[in-house]
Amino acid sequence: MRKSFILAATALTLLSTGITSVAVNSTTTILASSKKYKSINKDLAKNLKEDQSYADQDPDNYGYSKYIEKVKYTGNSDINVYVNGGFKELSDSEKTKVLNQVQSLAKMVLVQNSKISSSEAGEGLILEAFNDKNSVAVSKISNHKAYRFTNN
């Protein structure tokens, strides 16, 4: 009983500092999601869905969204992007274009929600892309608009 109370108190304390995930041990993870991230993630989902509705009529501007299942803000200037299987069939240059368009969408939402500044947006976001649970792309540290792709 005391251990549960301590874990709950720790989770609440971490929530107030903006930490969203804490590993307690190898079998237990406390996940605490912040309301401010939920709001931003809702905005990201809304904007992505809107772009997907235009993908067939205007593939040059919105075609990227056909490969994206979800965009999730994880704090600071970090986003996770969940892609479908079609993404893996693209060339590296096409993948880069898709991910940079996702970055544009996310930067717009993050600047509007005052999570990043315009100058931070210019630097790009730290992005990791997943297909199922496998990482398929990570933005490079030296240039967040360039990516290292994996063969997963």
Short mmCIF file of C-alpha atoms in Angstrom, two decimals:
data_model
loop_
_atom_site.label_atom_id
_atom_site.label_comp_id
_atom_site.label_asym_id
_atom_site.label_seq_id
_atom_site.Cartn_x
_atom_site.Cartn_y
_atom_site.Cartn_z
CA MET A 1 0.00 0.00 0.00
CA ARG A 2 2.77 2.45 0.93
CA LYS A 3 4.67 1.60 -2.28
CA SER A 4 1.57 2.42 -4.38
CA PHE A 5 1.16 5.74 -2.58
CA ILE A 6 4.81 6.65 -3.16
CA LEU A 7 4.56 5.74 -6.86
CA ALA A 8 1.36 7.79 -7.25
CA ALA A 9 2.89 10.78 -5.46
CA THR A 10 6.02 10.51 -7.61
CA ALA A 11 3.92 10.40 -10.79
CA LEU A 12 1.97 13.50 -9.75
CA THR A 13 5.17 15.35 -8.90
CA LEU A 14 6.71 14.46 -12.27
CA LEU A 15 3.54 15.47 -14.09
CA SER A 16 3.79 18.96 -12.63
CA THR A 17 7.33 19.28 -14.02
CA GLY A 18 6.29 18.21 -17.53
CA ILE A 19 7.82 14.71 -17.50
CA THR A 20 5.44 12.37 -19.26
CA SER A 21 6.98 8.92 -18.81
CA VAL A 22 8.94 7.34 -15.98
CA ALA A 23 10.38 3.82 -15.89
CA VAL A 24 9.96 2.50 -12.34
CA ASN A 25 11.60 -0.86 -13.01
CA SER A 26 11.92 -3.26 -15.91
CA THR A 27 8.31 -4.45 -15.64
CA THR A 28 6.40 -1.38 -14.54
CA THR A 29 6.09 1.95 -16.28
CA ILE A 30 4.12 4.88 -15.01
CA LEU A 31 2.77 6.89 -17.90
CA ALA A 32 1.48 10.30 -17.05
CA SER A 33 0.33 12.48 -19.90
CA SER A 34 0.18 16.22 -19.51
CA LYS A 35 -3.00 18.05 -20.49
CA LYS A 36 -0.99 20.61 -22.44
CA TYR A 37 0.41 17.87 -24.68
CA LYS A 38 -3.03 16.36 -25.17
CA SER A 39 -4.28 19.68 -26.49
CA ILE A 40 -1.34 20.05 -28.87
CA ASN A 41 -1.62 16.45 -30.03
CA LYS A 42 -5.32 17.02 -30.68
CA ASP A 43 -4.40 20.07 -32.82
CA LEU A 44 -1.80 18.00 -34.68
CA ALA A 45 -4.36 15.25 -35.36
CA LYS A 46 -6.93 17.80 -36.57
CA ASN A 47 -4.46 19.47 -38.94
CA LEU A 48 -3.20 16.13 -40.25
CA LYS A 49 -6.75 14.94 -40.89
CA GLU A 50 -7.48 18.15 -42.77
CA ASP A 51 -4.36 17.72 -44.91
CA GLN A 52 -5.35 14.11 -45.60
CA SER A 53 -8.74 15.30 -46.87
CA TYR A 54 -6.92 17.37 -49.55
CA ALA A 55 -4.31 14.74 -50.47
CA ASP A 56 -6.06 13.44 -53.60
CA GLN A 57 -7.01 16.87 -54.99
CA ASP A 58 -3.63 18.51 -54.31
CA PRO A 59 -0.93 15.81 -54.00
CA ASP A 60 1.95 18.30 -54.41
CA ASN A 61 1.02 20.08 -51.18
CA TYR A 62 -0.83 17.40 -49.22
CA GLY A 63 0.24 14.04 -50.70
CA TYR A 64 2.71 13.56 -47.84
CA SER A 65 -0.22 12.98 -45.49
CA LYS A 66 -1.14 9.69 -47.19
CA TYR A 67 1.91 8.13 -45.50
CA ILE A 68 1.26 9.52 -42.02
CA GLU A 69 -0.93 7.85 -39.44
CA LYS A 70 -0.22 10.08 -36.46
CA VAL A 71 2.00 12.92 -35.24
CA LYS A 72 2.71 13.16 -31.53
CA TYR A 73 4.39 16.00 -29.64
CA THR A 74 6.58 14.63 -26.84
CA GLY A 75 7.95 17.85 -25.37
CA ASN A 76 10.61 20.47 -26.09
CA SER A 77 11.07 20.40 -29.88
CA ASP A 78 10.54 16.63 -30.21
CA ILE A 79 7.90 14.84 -32.25
CA ASN A 80 7.16 11.22 -33.03
CA VAL A 81 5.67 10.44 -36.43
CA TYR A 82 3.85 7.19 -37.12
CA VAL A 83 3.96 6.17 -40.77
CA ASN A 84 2.18 3.46 -42.71
CA GLY A 85 3.79 0.66 -44.74
CA GLY A 86 3.77 2.73 -47.93
CA PHE A 87 6.40 5.04 -46.44
CA LYS A 88 9.00 2.26 -46.55
CA GLU A 89 8.51 1.94 -50.33
CA LEU A 90 9.54 5.56 -50.96
CA SER A 91 13.06 6.61 -51.97
CA ASP A 92 15.15 8.36 -49.31
CA SER A 93 14.60 11.73 -51.02
CA GLU A 94 10.82 11.15 -51.08
CA LYS A 95 10.90 10.12 -47.40
CA THR A 96 12.81 13.31 -46.60
CA LYS A 97 10.18 15.42 -48.39
CA VAL A 98 7.37 13.66 -46.49
CA LEU A 99 9.05 14.12 -43.11
CA ASN A 100 9.90 17.76 -43.82
CA GLN A 101 6.25 18.42 -44.66
CA VAL A 102 5.28 16.76 -41.37
CA GLN A 103 7.79 19.04 -39.66
CA SER A 104 6.13 22.07 -41.28
CA LEU A 105 2.75 20.98 -39.98
CA ALA A 106 4.09 20.33 -36.47
CA LYS A 107 6.11 23.57 -36.36
CA MET A 108 3.02 25.57 -37.27
CA VAL A 109 1.04 23.97 -34.43
CA LEU A 110 3.88 24.28 -31.90
CA VAL A 111 4.51 27.95 -32.70
CA GLN A 112 0.77 28.70 -32.50
CA ASN A 113 0.69 27.01 -29.08
CA SER A 114 3.85 28.85 -27.91
CA LYS A 115 5.80 25.62 -27.40
CA ILE A 116 8.64 26.72 -29.66
CA SER A 117 9.75 30.10 -30.98
CA SER A 118 9.91 31.04 -34.64
CA SER A 119 13.73 30.80 -34.53
CA GLU A 120 13.51 27.30 -33.02
CA ALA A 121 11.06 26.38 -35.77
CA GLY A 122 13.63 27.49 -38.34
CA GLU A 123 16.13 25.01 -36.92
CA GLY A 124 13.67 22.17 -37.37
CA LEU A 125 12.28 19.63 -34.92
CA ILE A 126 13.86 16.53 -33.49
CA LEU A 127 11.85 13.85 -35.24
CA GLU A 128 11.67 10.09 -34.97
CA ALA A 129 9.43 8.12 -37.32
CA PHE A 130 7.96 4.71 -36.55
CA ASN A 131 6.27 2.00 -38.58
CA ASP A 132 4.43 -0.20 -36.13
CA LYS A 133 6.86 -0.12 -33.20
CA ASN A 134 9.99 -0.02 -35.34
CA SER A 135 12.00 3.17 -35.76
CA VAL A 136 12.36 3.88 -39.48
CA ALA A 137 13.85 7.39 -39.44
CA VAL A 138 15.56 9.81 -37.07
CA SER A 139 16.46 13.44 -37.70
CA LYS A 140 20.19 14.13 -37.62
CA ILE A 141 21.60 16.09 -34.70
CA SER A 142 23.56 18.47 -36.95
CA ASN A 143 20.59 19.14 -39.27
CA HIS A 144 17.07 18.32 -38.09
CA LYS A 145 15.80 18.50 -41.69
CA ALA A 146 18.01 15.57 -42.75
CA TYR A 147 17.34 12.01 -41.64
CA ARG A 148 18.99 8.68 -41.02
CA PHE A 149 16.74 5.93 -42.39
CA THR A 150 16.67 2.35 -41.20
CA ASN A 151 15.53 -0.72 -43.11
CA ASN A 152 12.83 -1.77 -40.64
#
